[in-house]
Coordinates of C-alpha atoms in Angstrom, one line a residue:
M233 CA 48.7 -2.9 -27.0
K234 CA 46.6 -1.2 -30.0
Y235 CA 44.2 -3.3 -31.7
L236 CA 44.4 -6.1 -29.0
N237 CA 43.6 -5.0 -25.3
E238 CA 40.8 -2.7 -26.5
Y239 CA 39.3 -5.8 -28.0
R240 CA 39.7 -7.9 -24.7
N241 CA 38.1 -4.9 -22.7
L242 CA 35.3 -6.0 -20.3
E243 CA 33.2 -3.0 -20.4
A244 CA 33.0 -3.2 -24.1
T245 CA 32.2 -6.8 -24.2
N246 CA 29.5 -6.2 -21.7
R247 CA 28.1 -3.4 -23.6
W248 CA 27.7 -5.7 -26.7
L249 CA 26.4 -8.5 -24.6
N250 CA 23.7 -6.3 -23.2
L251 CA 22.5 -5.1 -26.5
I252 CA 22.3 -8.8 -27.6
H253 CA 20.0 -9.4 -24.6
K254 CA 17.9 -6.5 -25.3
T255 CA 17.6 -7.2 -29.1
I256 CA 16.8 -11.0 -29.1
T257 CA 13.3 -12.4 -29.0
R258 CA 13.5 -15.7 -30.7
N259 CA 15.8 -18.8 -30.6
W260 CA 18.7 -18.5 -33.4
N261 CA 21.5 -20.9 -34.1
I262 CA 24.7 -19.3 -35.2
M263 CA 27.6 -21.1 -36.4
E264 CA 31.3 -19.9 -35.8
V265 CA 33.3 -21.2 -38.8
C266 CA 36.7 -21.1 -37.4
G267 CA 38.1 -23.2 -34.6
G268 CA 40.0 -20.3 -33.4
Q269 CA 36.7 -18.6 -32.7
T270 CA 35.3 -21.6 -30.8
H271 CA 38.4 -21.7 -28.7
S272 CA 37.8 -18.0 -27.7
L273 CA 34.2 -18.4 -27.1
V274 CA 34.8 -21.3 -24.8
R275 CA 38.1 -20.3 -23.1
N276 CA 36.6 -16.6 -22.3
G277 CA 33.3 -17.9 -20.9
I278 CA 31.3 -16.3 -23.7
L279 CA 29.0 -19.0 -24.1
E280 CA 27.6 -18.9 -20.6
L281 CA 27.1 -15.0 -20.9
L282 CA 24.8 -15.2 -24.0
P283 CA 21.1 -15.4 -23.8
E284 CA 19.6 -18.9 -23.9
K285 CA 18.0 -17.9 -27.1
V286 CA 21.5 -17.8 -28.9
R287 CA 22.7 -21.4 -29.4
M288 CA 26.4 -21.2 -30.8
I289 CA 27.3 -24.0 -33.2
H290 CA 31.1 -24.8 -33.9
G291 CA 31.9 -25.1 -37.5
P292 CA 34.4 -27.0 -39.7
G293 CA 37.0 -24.2 -39.8
C294 CA 40.0 -26.1 -38.3
P295 CA 42.3 -27.3 -41.1
V296 CA 44.1 -30.1 -39.2
C297 CA 40.6 -31.3 -38.1
V298 CA 39.4 -31.5 -41.6
T299 CA 42.4 -33.3 -43.2
P300 CA 41.4 -37.0 -44.2
L301 CA 43.1 -39.9 -42.7
N302 CA 44.6 -41.0 -46.3
L303 CA 46.6 -37.7 -46.4
I304 CA 47.9 -38.4 -42.9
D305 CA 48.7 -42.1 -44.1
K306 CA 50.4 -40.7 -47.2
A307 CA 52.8 -38.6 -45.1
V308 CA 53.6 -41.5 -42.8
E309 CA 54.2 -43.5 -46.1
L310 CA 56.9 -41.0 -47.1
L311 CA 58.4 -40.8 -43.5
E312 CA 58.8 -44.4 -43.4
N313 CA 60.6 -44.4 -47.0
N314 CA 63.4 -42.1 -46.1
V315 CA 61.8 -38.7 -47.1
I316 CA 62.2 -35.8 -44.8
V317 CA 58.7 -34.8 -44.0
C318 CA 58.2 -31.2 -42.8
S319 CA 54.8 -30.2 -41.1
F320 CA 53.2 -27.5 -38.8
G321 CA 53.3 -28.7 -35.2
D322 CA 49.7 -29.0 -35.1
M323 CA 49.4 -31.9 -37.5
V324 CA 52.1 -34.3 -35.9
R325 CA 49.8 -35.9 -33.4
V326 CA 46.7 -36.3 -35.4
P327 CA 46.2 -40.0 -35.8
G328 CA 46.1 -41.8 -39.2
S329 CA 44.5 -45.3 -39.6
K330 CA 47.5 -46.9 -38.1
K331 CA 49.9 -44.3 -36.6
S332 CA 50.3 -40.5 -36.3
L333 CA 53.6 -38.6 -37.9
M334 CA 54.8 -38.4 -34.3
Q335 CA 54.7 -42.2 -33.9
A336 CA 56.5 -42.5 -37.3
K337 CA 59.1 -40.2 -36.0
A338 CA 59.7 -42.2 -33.0
N339 CA 60.5 -45.2 -35.3
G340 CA 63.3 -43.3 -37.0
G341 CA 61.4 -41.1 -39.5
D342 CA 63.0 -37.7 -40.2
L343 CA 60.2 -35.3 -39.3
R344 CA 60.9 -31.8 -39.1
I345 CA 58.3 -29.3 -37.3
L346 CA 58.4 -25.8 -38.8
Y347 CA 56.7 -22.5 -38.7
S348 CA 56.9 -21.9 -42.4
P349 CA 57.2 -23.7 -45.7
L350 CA 60.1 -21.6 -46.6
E351 CA 62.0 -23.4 -43.8
A352 CA 61.3 -26.5 -45.7
V353 CA 62.8 -25.0 -48.9
D354 CA 66.0 -24.3 -47.0
V355 CA 65.9 -27.9 -45.7
A356 CA 65.7 -29.1 -49.2
R357 CA 68.6 -26.9 -50.1
E358 CA 70.8 -28.2 -47.3
N359 CA 70.1 -31.9 -48.1
P360 CA 70.5 -32.1 -51.8
Q361 CA 70.7 -36.0 -51.3
K362 CA 67.5 -36.3 -49.8
Q363 CA 63.9 -35.7 -50.7
V364 CA 61.8 -33.3 -48.8
V365 CA 58.1 -32.9 -48.6
F366 CA 56.1 -30.3 -46.9
F367 CA 52.8 -31.3 -45.6
A368 CA 50.8 -28.3 -47.0
V369 CA 48.0 -28.2 -44.8
G370 CA 45.6 -25.2 -44.4
F371 CA 42.6 -23.1 -45.5
E372 CA 43.2 -19.9 -47.6
T373 CA 45.3 -18.3 -45.1
T374 CA 48.4 -20.6 -45.5
A375 CA 48.1 -21.2 -49.4
P376 CA 50.2 -18.0 -50.3
A377 CA 53.2 -19.0 -48.2
N378 CA 53.0 -22.6 -49.7
A379 CA 52.7 -21.2 -53.3
L380 CA 55.8 -19.0 -52.5
S381 CA 57.7 -21.8 -51.4
V382 CA 57.3 -23.6 -54.7
L383 CA 58.1 -20.6 -56.7
Q384 CA 61.2 -20.4 -54.7
A385 CA 62.1 -24.0 -55.1
K386 CA 61.5 -23.5 -58.7
E387 CA 63.7 -20.5 -59.0
K388 CA 66.6 -22.4 -57.0
G389 CA 66.3 -25.4 -59.3
L390 CA 65.7 -27.6 -56.3
K391 CA 64.5 -31.0 -57.8
N392 CA 64.2 -32.7 -54.1
Y393 CA 61.2 -30.4 -52.9
S394 CA 57.6 -30.9 -53.3
L395 CA 54.2 -30.6 -51.5
L396 CA 51.7 -33.0 -50.0
V397 CA 48.8 -30.6 -50.7
S398 CA 45.9 -30.6 -48.4
H399 CA 44.4 -27.3 -48.8
V400 CA 40.6 -26.7 -48.4
L401 CA 38.3 -23.8 -48.9
V402 CA 35.9 -22.1 -46.6
P403 CA 32.8 -21.1 -48.7
P404 CA 32.3 -24.5 -50.4
A405 CA 32.1 -25.9 -46.8
M406 CA 29.7 -23.5 -45.5
E407 CA 27.6 -24.3 -48.5
A408 CA 27.8 -28.0 -47.8
I409 CA 26.7 -27.5 -44.4
L410 CA 23.6 -25.3 -45.6
K411 CA 22.7 -28.0 -48.0
D412 CA 22.5 -31.0 -45.3
E413 CA 19.0 -31.8 -44.3
L414 CA 20.0 -31.6 -40.7
C415 CA 21.4 -28.1 -40.9
K416 CA 19.9 -25.7 -38.5
V417 CA 22.2 -22.7 -38.8
N418 CA 20.5 -19.3 -39.2
A419 CA 23.5 -17.3 -39.5
F420 CA 27.6 -17.3 -39.8
L421 CA 30.3 -15.7 -38.0
G422 CA 32.9 -15.7 -41.1
A423 CA 36.7 -16.4 -40.3
G424 CA 38.3 -13.0 -40.3
H425 CA 41.8 -14.5 -41.2
V426 CA 40.4 -16.4 -44.3
C427 CA 38.9 -13.2 -45.5
T428 CA 42.0 -11.2 -44.7
I429 CA 43.4 -13.0 -47.6
M430 CA 40.4 -13.6 -49.9
G431 CA 38.4 -10.6 -49.2
L432 CA 34.5 -10.7 -49.2
G433 CA 33.5 -11.3 -52.7
E434 CA 32.7 -15.2 -52.3
Y435 CA 30.4 -14.5 -49.3
Y436 CA 27.8 -12.3 -51.1
P437 CA 26.4 -15.0 -53.5
L438 CA 26.4 -17.4 -50.7
S439 CA 24.3 -15.1 -48.4
A440 CA 22.0 -14.2 -51.2
K441 CA 21.5 -17.7 -52.1
Y442 CA 20.6 -19.2 -49.0
K443 CA 19.1 -15.9 -47.4
I444 CA 21.4 -16.0 -44.4
P445 CA 23.7 -13.4 -42.7
I446 CA 27.2 -13.7 -42.7
I447 CA 29.3 -11.6 -40.4
I448 CA 33.1 -11.6 -40.9
T449 CA 34.5 -11.7 -37.4
G450 CA 37.6 -11.4 -35.4
F451 CA 39.0 -13.6 -32.7
E452 CA 38.9 -11.5 -29.5
P453 CA 36.1 -11.4 -26.9
V454 CA 34.7 -8.0 -28.1
D455 CA 35.0 -9.2 -31.9
L456 CA 32.9 -12.0 -31.2
V457 CA 30.0 -10.8 -29.2
Q458 CA 29.8 -7.7 -31.5
G459 CA 29.6 -10.1 -34.3
I460 CA 27.1 -12.2 -32.8
Y461 CA 25.0 -9.0 -32.2
M462 CA 25.3 -8.2 -35.7
A463 CA 24.0 -11.5 -36.5
V464 CA 21.2 -11.3 -34.2
N465 CA 20.2 -7.9 -35.2
Q466 CA 20.0 -8.9 -38.9
L467 CA 17.8 -12.1 -37.9
E468 CA 15.5 -10.2 -35.9
K469 CA 14.9 -7.6 -38.7
G470 CA 14.6 -10.3 -41.2
I471 CA 17.5 -9.2 -43.2
F472 CA 20.6 -11.2 -44.5
E473 CA 23.7 -9.3 -45.7
V474 CA 27.4 -9.6 -45.4
E475 CA 28.8 -7.6 -42.6
N476 CA 32.5 -7.0 -41.9
Q477 CA 33.0 -6.7 -38.1
Y478 CA 36.8 -7.3 -38.5
A479 CA 37.3 -4.2 -40.9
R480 CA 40.6 -3.2 -39.0
V481 CA 42.1 -6.2 -40.7
V482 CA 39.8 -7.3 -43.5
K483 CA 39.6 -5.4 -46.9
K484 CA 36.5 -5.9 -49.2
E485 CA 39.1 -7.2 -52.0
G486 CA 41.4 -9.0 -49.6
N487 CA 45.1 -9.2 -50.1
L488 CA 45.5 -9.0 -53.9
A489 CA 49.4 -10.0 -53.8
A490 CA 48.5 -12.9 -52.0
K491 CA 45.5 -14.2 -54.1
N492 CA 47.9 -13.5 -57.0
L493 CA 50.6 -16.1 -55.7
I494 CA 47.8 -18.3 -55.0
N495 CA 46.4 -18.2 -58.6
I496 CA 49.9 -18.7 -60.1
V497 CA 50.8 -22.1 -58.5
F498 CA 47.2 -23.6 -57.5
R499 CA 43.8 -24.2 -59.1
V500 CA 40.4 -25.1 -57.4
G501 CA 39.8 -28.7 -57.4
S502 CA 37.7 -31.3 -55.3
R503 CA 39.0 -32.2 -51.8
Q504 CA 38.0 -35.0 -49.3
W505 CA 37.2 -33.6 -45.9
R506 CA 37.5 -35.8 -42.7
G507 CA 34.3 -37.0 -41.5
I508 CA 32.4 -35.3 -44.3
G509 CA 33.7 -36.7 -47.4
E510 CA 34.2 -35.1 -50.8
I511 CA 32.9 -31.6 -51.3
P512 CA 33.4 -30.4 -55.1
D513 CA 35.5 -27.5 -55.9
S514 CA 36.5 -27.2 -52.0
G515 CA 40.2 -27.0 -52.1
Y516 CA 43.3 -26.3 -54.0
V517 CA 45.6 -28.6 -56.2
L518 CA 48.8 -27.8 -57.9
Q519 CA 48.5 -26.3 -61.5
D520 CA 49.7 -28.7 -64.0
E521 CA 53.0 -26.7 -64.9
F522 CA 53.8 -27.5 -61.3
N523 CA 53.4 -31.2 -61.4
E524 CA 56.9 -31.8 -60.6
F525 CA 56.4 -30.2 -56.8
D526 CA 53.4 -32.7 -56.3
A527 CA 54.3 -35.3 -53.9
E528 CA 51.5 -37.6 -54.5
L529 CA 52.5 -37.9 -58.3
K530 CA 56.4 -37.8 -57.5
F531 CA 56.2 -40.8 -55.1
G532 CA 53.3 -42.6 -56.5
I533 CA 51.2 -42.6 -53.5
R534 CA 47.8 -41.0 -54.7
H535 CA 46.3 -44.6 -54.6
I536 CA 46.4 -44.8 -50.7
Q537 CA 42.9 -44.6 -49.6
V538 CA 41.4 -45.8 -46.1
P539 CA 38.0 -45.5 -44.5
E540 CA 37.2 -43.2 -41.8
N541 CA 37.4 -44.3 -37.9
K542 CA 33.4 -45.1 -37.5
T543 CA 33.9 -44.7 -33.7
C544 CA 34.9 -41.0 -34.1
I545 CA 32.0 -38.7 -34.8
A546 CA 34.2 -35.9 -36.1
G547 CA 32.2 -35.3 -39.2
E548 CA 29.0 -34.6 -37.0
I549 CA 31.2 -32.1 -34.7
L550 CA 32.6 -30.5 -37.7
K551 CA 29.1 -29.9 -39.4
G552 CA 27.9 -28.5 -36.1
I553 CA 25.3 -31.4 -35.9
K554 CA 26.6 -32.5 -32.4
K555 CA 28.6 -31.1 -29.7
P556 CA 31.7 -32.7 -28.6
Y557 CA 30.1 -33.6 -24.9
E558 CA 27.5 -35.4 -27.1
C559 CA 30.0 -38.3 -28.3
N560 CA 30.0 -41.1 -26.0
Q561 CA 33.8 -41.3 -26.5
F562 CA 34.5 -37.7 -25.2
G563 CA 36.8 -37.7 -22.3
K564 CA 36.6 -41.5 -22.1
N565 CA 38.4 -43.3 -24.9
C566 CA 39.0 -40.0 -26.5
S567 CA 41.3 -37.4 -24.8
P568 CA 44.4 -35.0 -25.8
V569 CA 46.5 -37.9 -24.9
N570 CA 44.9 -40.5 -26.4
P571 CA 42.7 -38.7 -29.3
L572 CA 40.5 -40.7 -31.7
G573 CA 40.2 -37.9 -34.0
A574 CA 41.7 -34.5 -35.0
P575 CA 39.1 -32.2 -33.1
M576 CA 40.4 -33.5 -29.8
V577 CA 44.3 -33.1 -30.5
S578 CA 44.3 -29.8 -32.5
S579 CA 44.7 -26.5 -31.0
E580 CA 41.6 -25.3 -33.0
G581 CA 39.6 -28.3 -32.6
A582 CA 36.2 -28.1 -30.9
C583 CA 36.4 -31.3 -28.8
A584 CA 40.1 -30.0 -27.3
A585 CA 38.2 -26.5 -26.4
Y586 CA 35.5 -28.2 -24.4
Y587 CA 38.0 -30.9 -22.9
H588 CA 40.5 -28.1 -21.7
F589 CA 38.0 -25.2 -20.8
T590 CA 34.6 -26.5 -19.7
N591 CA 33.3 -28.9 -16.9
T592 CA 31.6 -31.2 -19.6
V593 CA 34.1 -34.1 -19.1

């Protein structure tokens, strides 16, 4: 299979691993931003094959994991008040302050698990007597489709469709991590799929300001070990640049059509991150002209705010300050069957990766 099997090739993987071993002379901490990269590193046993001098730190790049409790509570509130709530499957088992969406569904709520927000527009069209809300969770990657759903609903004249927006942006989160006094990150592996949409432009000033290498990387074993080599090579030479390992997919300018859709429907605003708190200008909110599609305004639920669960150290996990197995709840009171926080239940969560693919439990 073109562009897949060759990036899972053992010989190519070993070639890049050997280069890392030959190049490295000092200890370096490298953060992979995306949860998909974390799962690939853990599932393929790459962490055990790296030199001890390379320490991989798992980043905040799982949109489900960073969705704050209060937004899940708002979705549950809607579900319990006769609104059809539509969501991607990853979101439904993540615990809110009292219950998850799946638990609210078990009590009679009309929860639809979909693959696309455009399906939610169809649900609204087929159920004109009901209000339909799509739980719009995600990084820059899912924003174009969510924007398109709003434009389609507007074109069809649908008055019963809206978004519960929980879009977050990667570069502001990376900067927040770099500003943390406990930060030990020396280089980043940037999330390739985010850059497929947004391109590389936002990363040049970040790399220059903090003098840190940023390697845009894919998700297969060869992608990751090549990206780690490129990071180590820069660090050993004392240079800091943005490099694109994922050039077969990522263009420097990104996807212009997708970015245009985003800019029509959304604007940048501050967002709460689960376990981290508010990061200025770190998310998307609807443009004022699309306020009729804002579920928080339509249903008056903006006031719902709840404190984070102090038992769960998701924030420290997402900022790379602690590894999942360093949590005293890991594998004990927190498991995929009974998760305390999103990193244990999400398919991209770091805690879930260590629970399923390592012997750390």
